[in-house]
Short mmCIF file of C-alpha atoms in Angstrom, two decimals:
data_model
loop_
_atom_site.label_atom_id
_atom_site.label_comp_id
_atom_site.label_asym_id
_atom_site.label_seq_id
_atom_site.Cartn_x
_atom_site.Cartn_y
_atom_site.Cartn_z
CA MET A 230 60.44 19.04 12.83
CA LEU A 231 62.92 16.99 14.81
CA SER A 232 65.78 19.01 13.38
CA ASN A 233 64.63 22.28 14.99
CA THR A 234 67.63 22.02 17.32
CA LEU A 235 69.87 22.01 14.28
CA ARG A 236 68.13 25.09 12.93
CA ILE A 237 68.54 26.91 16.24
CA LYS A 238 72.24 26.13 16.23
CA PHE A 239 72.41 27.24 12.60
CA ILE A 240 70.85 30.60 13.45
CA ASN A 241 73.08 31.07 16.49
CA ALA A 242 76.18 30.16 14.51
CA LYS A 243 75.23 32.60 11.78
CA PHE A 244 74.30 35.63 13.85
CA ALA A 245 75.89 35.23 17.29
CA PRO A 246 79.46 36.21 16.29
CA ASP A 247 78.31 39.68 15.23
CA PRO A 248 75.64 41.20 17.49
CA TYR A 249 75.33 44.14 15.10
CA ALA A 250 74.68 42.02 12.02
CA ALA A 251 71.37 42.76 10.34
CA ALA A 252 68.70 40.13 10.87
CA PRO A 253 66.74 38.84 7.87
CA SER A 254 63.83 41.06 6.95
CA PRO A 255 60.33 39.90 8.01
CA GLY A 256 59.30 39.81 4.36
CA LEU A 257 62.13 37.45 3.50
CA LEU A 258 61.28 35.17 6.43
CA ILE A 259 57.60 35.07 5.45
CA LEU A 260 58.47 34.35 1.81
CA SER A 261 60.81 31.56 2.88
CA ALA A 262 58.13 30.03 5.13
CA LEU A 263 55.52 30.20 2.35
CA LEU A 264 57.86 28.58 -0.17
CA THR A 265 58.72 25.82 2.29
CA LEU A 266 55.04 25.19 3.01
CA ALA A 267 54.16 25.12 -0.69
CA SER A 268 57.00 22.68 -1.36
CA LEU A 269 55.84 20.36 1.42
CA LEU A 270 52.25 20.40 0.14
CA TRP A 271 53.43 19.82 -3.42
CA VAL A 272 55.54 16.81 -2.44
CA ALA A 273 52.85 15.40 -0.10
CA VAL A 274 50.08 15.51 -2.67
CA GLY A 275 52.34 14.12 -5.38
CA TRP A 276 53.58 11.27 -3.19
CA HIS A 277 50.12 10.18 -2.02
CA ARG A 278 48.78 10.20 -5.58
CA PHE A 279 51.82 8.38 -6.94
CA VAL A 280 51.43 5.54 -4.42
CA LEU A 281 47.64 5.27 -4.12
CA LEU A 282 46.61 6.08 -7.70
CA ASN A 283 49.65 4.54 -9.39
CA GLU A 284 50.19 7.76 -11.30
CA PRO A 285 53.15 7.52 -13.68
CA PRO A 286 56.40 8.69 -12.07
CA ARG A 287 57.55 12.15 -13.09
CA LEU A 288 60.77 14.02 -12.56
CA LEU A 289 58.68 16.63 -10.72
CA PRO A 290 55.17 16.03 -9.34
CA ARG A 291 52.26 17.83 -10.96
CA ILE A 292 51.31 21.07 -9.26
CA MET A 293 47.67 20.72 -8.18
CA PRO A 294 46.67 23.90 -6.30
CA GLY A 295 43.18 22.64 -5.43
CA ARG A 296 44.45 19.43 -3.85
CA MET A 297 47.28 21.28 -2.10
CA LEU A 298 44.86 23.78 -0.56
CA ALA A 299 42.53 20.97 0.53
CA TYR A 300 45.48 19.16 2.12
CA LEU A 301 46.47 22.35 3.93
CA GLY A 302 42.92 22.99 5.10
CA TYR A 303 42.45 19.51 6.52
CA SER A 304 45.89 19.67 8.17
CA ILE A 305 44.90 22.90 9.90
CA LEU A 306 41.60 21.33 10.95
CA ILE A 307 43.41 18.39 12.53
CA SER A 308 45.75 20.78 14.36
CA LEU A 309 42.82 22.79 15.72
CA LEU A 310 41.01 19.64 16.87
CA LEU A 311 44.13 18.42 18.68
CA LEU A 312 44.56 21.84 20.26
CA LEU A 313 40.97 21.84 21.48
CA ILE A 314 41.54 18.45 23.08
CA LEU A 315 45.02 19.05 24.43
CA GLY A 316 44.57 22.59 25.75
CA PRO A 317 41.90 21.98 28.41
CA VAL A 318 43.52 18.70 29.53
CA LEU A 319 46.92 20.34 30.03
CA PHE A 320 45.25 23.24 31.82
CA LEU A 321 43.57 20.88 34.29
CA LEU A 322 46.72 18.81 34.79
CA ALA A 323 48.82 21.91 35.43
CA PHE A 324 46.66 22.79 38.44
CA SER A 325 46.18 19.27 39.77
CA VAL A 326 49.49 17.44 39.27
CA ASN A 327 53.16 18.33 39.59
CA MET A 328 54.20 17.68 36.00
CA ALA A 329 57.85 17.21 37.04
CA SER A 330 56.97 14.38 39.43
CA PRO A 331 56.90 10.72 38.33
CA PRO A 332 53.07 10.61 38.27
CA GLY A 333 53.03 13.82 36.25
CA ARG A 334 55.51 12.43 33.73
CA ILE A 335 53.47 9.25 33.39
CA LEU A 336 50.31 11.29 32.79
CA LEU A 337 52.10 13.40 30.18
CA PHE A 338 53.32 10.28 28.41
CA LEU A 339 49.84 8.74 28.40
CA LEU A 340 48.44 12.03 27.14
CA SER A 341 51.00 12.12 24.31
CA VAL A 342 50.02 8.56 23.38
CA GLY A 343 46.35 9.50 23.28
CA VAL A 344 46.96 12.60 21.20
CA THR A 345 49.18 10.66 18.81
CA VAL A 346 46.49 8.01 18.37
CA ILE A 347 43.94 10.70 17.45
CA ALA A 348 46.45 12.39 15.14
CA LEU A 349 47.22 9.13 13.34
CA ARG A 350 43.56 8.20 12.92
CA LEU A 351 42.67 11.61 11.53
CA GLY A 352 45.94 11.87 9.60
CA ALA A 353 45.04 8.69 7.74
CA GLY A 354 42.50 10.85 5.94
CA LEU A 355 45.02 13.39 4.61
CA PRO A 356 46.00 11.22 1.62
CA GLY A 357 42.28 11.15 0.83
CA ALA A 358 42.38 14.94 0.56
CA ALA A 359 45.21 14.59 -1.95
CA LEU A 360 43.05 12.16 -3.96
CA GLY A 361 40.03 14.46 -3.93
CA GLU A 362 37.84 12.31 -1.69
CA HIS A 363 34.77 13.77 0.01
CA ASP A 364 35.07 14.25 3.78
CA PRO A 365 38.32 12.27 4.08
CA LEU A 366 38.82 12.82 7.82
CA ALA A 367 35.42 11.39 8.71
CA ARG A 368 36.05 8.40 6.42
CA ALA A 369 39.40 7.73 8.06
CA TRP A 370 37.98 8.07 11.57
CA GLN A 371 35.18 5.64 10.76
CA ALA A 372 37.51 3.16 9.05
CA THR A 373 39.93 3.04 12.00
CA LYS A 374 37.42 2.90 14.88
CA ASN A 375 37.80 -0.86 15.40
CA HIS A 376 41.61 -0.83 15.37
CA LEU A 377 42.42 1.11 18.53
CA GLY A 378 45.04 -1.39 19.69
CA VAL A 379 46.96 -1.08 16.43
CA PHE A 380 47.00 2.71 16.69
CA VAL A 381 48.10 2.65 20.33
CA LEU A 382 51.05 0.47 19.27
CA LEU A 383 51.80 2.82 16.38
CA ALA A 384 51.65 5.77 18.77
CA PHE A 385 54.23 4.12 21.05
CA ILE A 386 56.49 3.48 18.06
CA CYS A 387 56.13 7.06 16.80
CA ILE A 388 56.91 8.54 20.22
CA LEU A 389 59.95 6.31 20.72
CA ALA A 390 61.19 7.07 17.19
CA ARG A 391 60.81 10.80 17.81
CA HIS A 392 62.83 10.61 21.03
CA LEU A 393 65.47 8.48 19.34
CA MET A 394 65.78 10.94 16.47
CA SER A 395 66.04 13.85 18.92
CA TYR A 396 68.77 12.02 20.81
CA LEU A 397 70.74 11.34 17.63
CA VAL A 398 70.42 14.98 16.54
CA ILE A 399 71.67 16.22 19.91
CA GLN A 400 74.58 13.77 19.86
CA GLY A 401 75.41 14.92 16.36
CA LEU A 402 75.53 18.55 17.52
CA ILE A 403 77.76 17.63 20.44
CA ALA A 404 80.11 15.84 18.05
CA MET A 405 80.48 18.89 15.78
CA PRO A 406 80.40 22.00 17.99
CA ASP A 407 82.42 24.11 15.57
CA SER A 408 80.76 23.12 12.31
CA GLU A 409 80.11 25.71 9.64
CA PRO A 410 76.57 27.13 9.43
CA LEU A 411 76.21 25.80 5.89
CA THR A 412 77.03 22.26 7.07
CA ILE A 413 74.50 22.48 9.88
CA GLY A 414 71.89 23.86 7.48
CA LEU A 415 72.45 21.00 5.05
CA ILE A 416 72.15 18.42 7.83
CA ALA A 417 68.93 20.08 9.02
CA THR A 418 67.52 19.90 5.51
CA VAL A 419 68.40 16.21 5.18
CA VAL A 420 66.86 15.37 8.57
CA ASP A 421 63.71 17.36 7.72
CA GLY A 422 63.39 15.58 4.39
CA LEU A 423 63.86 12.16 5.95
CA VAL A 424 61.25 12.79 8.65
CA ALA A 425 58.80 14.23 6.11
CA MET A 426 59.07 11.23 3.76
CA ILE A 427 58.69 8.74 6.62
CA SER A 428 55.61 10.62 7.84
CA LEU A 429 54.08 10.72 4.36
CA SER A 430 54.76 7.02 3.87
CA VAL A 431 53.09 6.15 7.19
CA LEU A 432 49.98 8.18 6.33
CA THR A 433 49.85 6.68 2.83
CA THR A 434 50.03 3.16 4.30
CA LEU A 435 47.29 3.91 6.84
CA GLN A 436 45.03 5.29 4.11
CA GLY A 437 45.64 2.36 1.80
CA TYR A 438 45.21 -0.35 4.42
CA PHE A 439 42.45 0.93 6.70
CA VAL A 440 40.44 3.27 4.46
CA GLN A 441 40.84 1.65 1.04
CA GLY A 442 41.14 -1.92 2.31
CA ARG A 443 44.34 -2.76 0.46
CA SER A 444 46.76 -5.45 1.57
CA LEU A 445 50.19 -4.57 2.89
CA GLY A 446 51.89 -6.86 0.39
#
């Protein structure tokens, strides 16, 4: 998430003053990570179904373990596909171009655009996993194949938004160097939640418009 910098500062603020303070146990960290992941899957599935199926609003979304596991599985599949694409390309670039030079930076930016385009096209299928559709990634890829220009533009917007958010987070940290750990943790949670809901809304819109053929109105 874009608020990782906040979390790093939170950890440093919490543990740096006392080098002998006991770190959290591995079991507690794993449990926290699993609960966070389950919460994200729960909200994602509930949000996609609420928007795309017009399910009645509830105070808390229904817990649907099957849909949540499918969503997780397809998310992991997308990550592995991107890694398979990105890994060899970065390996070749590292030995052929000085990545700190202007040409290297341009190549990295173009590579990030390409990877973001693929991620968006495949990610448009994730809401389909929440709905229980068969082979949602293939459906999304097929439905978006004739809209490359739109996804390149979206990729540019996503990259610029990510850099803008990172800049704002860094400026916020500079403005409050002595903030309490609890304050930093709360800000990190708010930023994470905002980024997550924007991401879910983008994927829901892509699924509805390109895969299901709905209007944007």
